[in-house]
Amino acid sequence: MTTPALIKALRGETSDRPPVWFMRQAGRYLPEYRRLRAEAPDFIAFCLNPEMAAEATLQPMRRFGFDAAIVFADILLIPRALGQDVWFETGEGPRLGELPAVGRMRELAPAAGEHLHPVGETLALVRKALEPERALIGFCGAPWTVATYMLDGEHRTIGKGERAQARTYAYAEPAKVDAVLEVLVEASARYLKMQADSGAQVLKIFESWAEGLPDDLFERLVLRPHQALVKRVRELGVTVPLIGFPRGSAALAERYAAEVAVDAVALDTACPLEVGKRVQAIKPIQGALDPLLLRAGGEALDRRVDQLMEAWGQGPWVFNLGHGILPDVPIDHVERVLKRIGAQ
């Protein structure tokens, strides 16, 4: 039986070159994606159409031959499973309705995986089409990141980039925020369990809003919910590797690696190479090319790829970006990186 290179790396093995995939590798920078997306009435409908989502997942695999596919979905499907309205407005991004009562969300959380079964159908379709040497990744948004959208709801009027409204709630209404996080741990665990049962060989937890948190909030909003989520996923019988991505955690990435029982830690663009080495001494790492540099291209791109290879290439490492690929990245820049690391 073939073991995909990604899974070997997550087990701590090294090879001649790191396995590679890119966050948001299925997306608007691909003309075939734009054509496919135009056929769906809205983004949520697109994510929940197994045939369309499977095609979106497979498009970058056909074009680039990445070592792993990540299921095409969205972190804000979980609020829908918990009874909160979610919609996307062109040019504005996600909007969410009023936060349901915590008690009602707690009742709905155990059925989150069942509610989002179309994502499982997508995974099954992709796994059937994917070569055995290529891994299939499922994912969820981390509890705090998803909570920031749920708590902000429709408003998002102040400090959008810093999640200021949600962070204010975390200080002013700690019991309510902690209760929402507990519900999200259970719902996310059930969702990840469903994905593993449907063919996902790796699961990733996206904490997109770990940045800017002081130590005490980082412990409360990131570390503890991640610890609880990993524990619950394992209690549900899931054995596949888990990748945690505490984006923006800076030096706290080391603490995250030491205290959260994920199998690997994904690093963001701002993570210094030396910090990456220290995290890599604890467990395998993933990252962390700047998506803006991927957009810019040229010799600067080559230099940074070489720096990452030199710094992290001797240990267990998955080559990736430090955040998602941008919609206007030239396709030949992606190909340039893959050739540079020996993946094409």
mmCIF file with all atom_site columns, N, CA and C in Angstrom, residues 167-199:
data_model
loop_
_atom_site.group_PDB
_atom_site.id
_atom_site.type_symbol
_atom_site.label_atom_id
_atom_site.label_alt_id
_atom_site.label_comp_id
_atom_site.label_asym_id
_atom_site.label_entity_id
_atom_site.label_seq_id
_atom_site.pdbx_PDB_ins_code
_atom_site.Cartn_x
_atom_site.Cartn_y
_atom_site.Cartn_z
_atom_site.occupancy
_atom_site.B_iso_or_equiv
_atom_site.pdbx_formal_charge
_atom_site.auth_seq_id
_atom_site.auth_comp_id
_atom_site.auth_asym_id
_atom_site.auth_atom_id
_atom_site.pdbx_PDB_model_num
ATOM 1  N N  . ARG A 1 167 ? -12.796 40.155 20.147 1.00 0.00 ? 167 ARG A N  1
ATOM 2  C CA . ARG A 1 167 ? -11.855 40.221 21.265 1.00 0.00 ? 167 ARG A CA 1
ATOM 3  C C  . ARG A 1 167 ? -12.413 41.037 22.416 1.00 0.00 ? 167 ARG A C  1
ATOM 4  N N  . THR A 1 168 ? -13.175 42.082 22.096 1.00 0.00 ? 168 THR A N  1
ATOM 5  C CA . THR A 1 168 ? -13.826 42.855 23.142 1.00 0.00 ? 168 THR A CA 1
ATOM 6  C C  . THR A 1 168 ? -14.827 41.992 23.899 1.00 0.00 ? 168 THR A C  1
ATOM 7  N N  . TYR A 1 169 ? -15.597 41.195 23.171 1.00 0.00 ? 169 TYR A N  1
ATOM 8  C CA . TYR A 1 169 ? -16.514 40.261 23.823 1.00 0.00 ? 169 TYR A CA 1
ATOM 9  C C  . TYR A 1 169 ? -15.757 39.300 24.739 1.00 0.00 ? 169 TYR A C  1
ATOM 10 N N  . ALA A 1 170 ? -14.596 38.825 24.286 1.00 0.00 ? 170 ALA A N  1
ATOM 11 C CA . ALA A 1 170 ? -13.827 37.880 25.084 1.00 0.00 ? 170 ALA A CA 1
ATOM 12 C C  . ALA A 1 170 ? -13.445 38.466 26.441 1.00 0.00 ? 170 ALA A C  1
ATOM 13 N N  . TYR A 1 171 ? -13.201 39.761 26.464 1.00 0.00 ? 171 TYR A N  1
ATOM 14 C CA . TYR A 1 171 ? -12.901 40.441 27.729 1.00 0.00 ? 171 TYR A CA 1
ATOM 15 C C  . TYR A 1 171 ? -14.172 40.752 28.519 1.00 0.00 ? 171 TYR A C  1
ATOM 16 N N  . ALA A 1 172 ? -15.184 41.267 27.821 1.00 0.00 ? 172 ALA A N  1
ATOM 17 C CA . ALA A 1 172 ? -16.370 41.796 28.508 1.00 0.00 ? 172 ALA A CA 1
ATOM 18 C C  . ALA A 1 172 ? -17.375 40.716 28.883 1.00 0.00 ? 172 ALA A C  1
ATOM 19 N N  . GLU A 1 173 ? -17.473 39.652 28.067 1.00 0.00 ? 173 GLU A N  1
ATOM 20 C CA . GLU A 1 173 ? -18.442 38.595 28.314 1.00 0.00 ? 173 GLU A CA 1
ATOM 21 C C  . GLU A 1 173 ? -17.749 37.226 28.260 1.00 0.00 ? 173 GLU A C  1
ATOM 22 N N  . PRO A 1 174 ? -16.813 37.000 29.171 1.00 0.00 ? 174 PRO A N  1
ATOM 23 C CA . PRO A 1 174 ? -16.005 35.769 29.084 1.00 0.00 ? 174 PRO A CA 1
ATOM 24 C C  . PRO A 1 174 ? -16.822 34.489 29.179 1.00 0.00 ? 174 PRO A C  1
ATOM 25 N N  . ALA A 1 175 ? -17.850 34.460 30.012 1.00 0.00 ? 175 ALA A N  1
ATOM 26 C CA . ALA A 1 175 ? -18.635 33.228 30.159 1.00 0.00 ? 175 ALA A CA 1
ATOM 27 C C  . ALA A 1 175 ? -19.345 32.879 28.858 1.00 0.00 ? 175 ALA A C  1
ATOM 28 N N  . LYS A 1 176 ? -19.915 33.885 28.202 1.00 0.00 ? 176 LYS A N  1
ATOM 29 C CA . LYS A 1 176 ? -20.613 33.643 26.939 1.00 0.00 ? 176 LYS A CA 1
ATOM 30 C C  . LYS A 1 176 ? -19.647 33.165 25.863 1.00 0.00 ? 176 LYS A C  1
ATOM 31 N N  . VAL A 1 177 ? -18.499 33.839 25.746 1.00 0.00 ? 177 VAL A N  1
ATOM 32 C CA . VAL A 1 177 ? -17.527 33.460 24.721 1.00 0.00 ? 177 VAL A CA 1
ATOM 33 C C  . VAL A 1 177 ? -16.996 32.056 24.981 1.00 0.00 ? 177 VAL A C  1
ATOM 34 N N  . ASP A 1 178 ? -16.682 31.747 26.240 1.00 0.00 ? 178 ASP A N  1
ATOM 35 C CA . ASP A 1 178 ? -16.182 30.406 26.556 1.00 0.00 ? 178 ASP A CA 1
ATOM 36 C C  . ASP A 1 178 ? -17.232 29.340 26.249 1.00 0.00 ? 178 ASP A C  1
ATOM 37 N N  . ALA A 1 179 ? -18.509 29.654 26.469 1.00 0.00 ? 179 ALA A N  1
ATOM 38 C CA . ALA A 1 179 ? -19.574 28.695 26.158 1.00 0.00 ? 179 ALA A CA 1
ATOM 39 C C  . ALA A 1 179 ? -19.677 28.452 24.654 1.00 0.00 ? 179 ALA A C  1
ATOM 40 N N  . VAL A 1 180 ? -19.540 29.521 23.865 1.00 0.00 ? 180 VAL A N  1
ATOM 41 C CA . VAL A 1 180 ? -19.554 29.375 22.407 1.00 0.00 ? 180 VAL A CA 1
ATOM 42 C C  . VAL A 1 180 ? -18.370 28.517 21.952 1.00 0.00 ? 180 VAL A C  1
ATOM 43 N N  . LEU A 1 181 ? -17.210 28.738 22.543 1.00 0.00 ? 181 LEU A N  1
ATOM 44 C CA . LEU A 1 181 ? -16.029 27.949 22.179 1.00 0.00 ? 181 LEU A CA 1
ATOM 45 C C  . LEU A 1 181 ? -16.234 26.470 22.508 1.00 0.00 ? 181 LEU A C  1
ATOM 46 N N  . GLU A 1 182 ? -16.854 26.188 23.631 1.00 0.00 ? 182 GLU A N  1
ATOM 47 C CA . GLU A 1 182 ? -17.120 24.789 23.990 1.00 0.00 ? 182 GLU A CA 1
ATOM 48 C C  . GLU A 1 182 ? -18.036 24.122 22.975 1.00 0.00 ? 182 GLU A C  1
ATOM 49 N N  . VAL A 1 183 ? -19.069 24.839 22.549 1.00 0.00 ? 183 VAL A N  1
ATOM 50 C CA . VAL A 1 183 ? -19.973 24.308 21.530 1.00 0.00 ? 183 VAL A CA 1
ATOM 51 C C  . VAL A 1 183 ? -19.208 24.049 20.234 1.00 0.00 ? 183 VAL A C  1
ATOM 52 N N  . LEU A 1 184 ? -18.337 24.979 19.864 1.00 0.00 ? 184 LEU A N  1
ATOM 53 C CA . LEU A 1 184 ? -17.582 24.840 18.621 1.00 0.00 ? 184 LEU A CA 1
ATOM 54 C C  . LEU A 1 184 ? -16.586 23.689 18.687 1.00 0.00 ? 184 LEU A C  1
ATOM 55 N N  . VAL A 1 185 ? -16.038 23.406 19.857 1.00 0.00 ? 185 VAL A N  1
ATOM 56 C CA . VAL A 1 185 ? -15.161 22.241 20.002 1.00 0.00 ? 185 VAL A CA 1
ATOM 57 C C  . VAL A 1 185 ? -15.922 20.973 19.650 1.00 0.00 ? 185 VAL A C  1
ATOM 58 N N  . GLU A 1 186 ? -17.116 20.812 20.216 1.00 0.00 ? 186 GLU A N  1
ATOM 59 C CA . GLU A 1 186 ? -17.891 19.598 19.956 1.00 0.00 ? 186 GLU A CA 1
ATOM 60 C C  . GLU A 1 186 ? -18.331 19.518 18.490 1.00 0.00 ? 186 GLU A C  1
ATOM 61 N N  . ALA A 1 187 ? -18.853 20.622 17.955 1.00 0.00 ? 187 ALA A N  1
ATOM 62 C CA . ALA A 1 187 ? -19.311 20.614 16.565 1.00 0.00 ? 187 ALA A CA 1
ATOM 63 C C  . ALA A 1 187 ? -18.159 20.345 15.606 1.00 0.00 ? 187 ALA A C  1
ATOM 64 N N  . SER A 1 188 ? -17.015 20.971 15.851 1.00 0.00 ? 188 SER A N  1
ATOM 65 C CA . SER A 1 188 ? -15.858 20.798 14.968 1.00 0.00 ? 188 SER A CA 1
ATOM 66 C C  . SER A 1 188 ? -15.315 19.381 15.050 1.00 0.00 ? 188 SER A C  1
ATOM 67 N N  . ALA A 1 189 ? -15.307 18.801 16.243 1.00 0.00 ? 189 ALA A N  1
ATOM 68 C CA . ALA A 1 189 ? -14.838 17.423 16.395 1.00 0.00 ? 189 ALA A CA 1
ATOM 69 C C  . ALA A 1 189 ? -15.719 16.465 15.602 1.00 0.00 ? 189 ALA A C  1
ATOM 70 N N  . ARG A 1 190 ? -17.027 16.660 15.676 1.00 0.00 ? 190 ARG A N  1
ATOM 71 C CA . ARG A 1 190 ? -17.949 15.803 14.923 1.00 0.00 ? 190 ARG A CA 1
ATOM 72 C C  . ARG A 1 190 ? -17.765 15.992 13.414 1.00 0.00 ? 190 ARG A C  1
ATOM 73 N N  . TYR A 1 191 ? -17.524 17.211 13.021 1.00 0.00 ? 191 TYR A N  1
ATOM 74 C CA . TYR A 1 191 ? -17.296 17.524 11.606 1.00 0.00 ? 191 TYR A CA 1
ATOM 75 C C  . TYR A 1 191 ? -16.015 16.859 11.111 1.00 0.00 ? 191 TYR A C  1
ATOM 76 N N  . LEU A 1 192 ? -14.951 16.956 11.892 1.00 0.00 ? 192 LEU A N  1
ATOM 77 C CA . LEU A 1 192 ? -13.688 16.326 11.501 1.00 0.00 ? 192 LEU A CA 1
ATOM 78 C C  . LEU A 1 192 ? -13.811 14.800 11.486 1.00 0.00 ? 192 LEU A C  1
ATOM 79 N N  . LYS A 1 193 ? -14.538 14.245 12.434 1.00 0.00 ? 193 LYS A N  1
ATOM 80 C CA . LYS A 1 193 ? -14.771 12.801 12.453 1.00 0.00 ? 193 LYS A CA 1
ATOM 81 C C  . LYS A 1 193 ? -15.468 12.353 11.164 1.00 0.00 ? 193 LYS A C  1
ATOM 82 N N  . MET A 1 194 ? -16.495 13.087 10.757 1.00 0.00 ? 194 MET A N  1
ATOM 83 C CA . MET A 1 194 ? -17.194 12.766 9.511  1.00 0.00 ? 194 MET A CA 1
ATOM 84 C C  . MET A 1 194 ? -16.240 12.827 8.322  1.00 0.00 ? 194 MET A C  1
ATOM 85 N N  . GLN A 1 195 ? -15.356 13.815 8.296  1.00 0.00 ? 195 GLN A N  1
ATOM 86 C CA . GLN A 1 195 ? -14.423 13.946 7.181  1.00 0.00 ? 195 GLN A CA 1
ATOM 87 C C  . GLN A 1 195 ? -13.435 12.776 7.141  1.00 0.00 ? 195 GLN A C  1
ATOM 88 N N  . ALA A 1 196 ? -12.931 12.382 8.297  1.00 0.00 ? 196 ALA A N  1
ATOM 89 C CA . ALA A 1 196 ? -12.023 11.234 8.340  1.00 0.00 ? 196 ALA A CA 1
ATOM 90 C C  . ALA A 1 196 ? -12.735 9.965  7.874  1.00 0.00 ? 196 ALA A C  1
ATOM 91 N N  . ASP A 1 197 ? -13.972 9.803  8.307  1.00 0.00 ? 197 ASP A N  1
ATOM 92 C CA . ASP A 1 197 ? -14.743 8.624  7.888  1.00 0.00 ? 197 ASP A CA 1
ATOM 93 C C  . ASP A 1 197 ? -15.022 8.635  6.387  1.00 0.00 ? 197 ASP A C  1
ATOM 94 N N  . SER A 1 198 ? -14.999 9.812  5.783  1.00 0.00 ? 198 SER A N  1
ATOM 95 C CA . SER A 1 198 ? -15.323 9.951  4.354  1.00 0.00 ? 198 SER A CA 1
ATOM 96 C C  . SER A 1 198 ? -14.103 9.877  3.442  1.00 0.00 ? 198 SER A C  1
ATOM 97 N N  . GLY A 1 199 ? -12.905 9.742  4.021  1.00 0.00 ? 199 GLY A N  1
ATOM 98 C CA . GLY A 1 199 ? -11.717 9.568  3.190  1.00 0.00 ? 199 GLY A CA 1
ATOM 99 C C  . GLY A 1 199 ? -10.581 10.534 3.444  1.00 0.00 ? 199 GLY A C  1
#
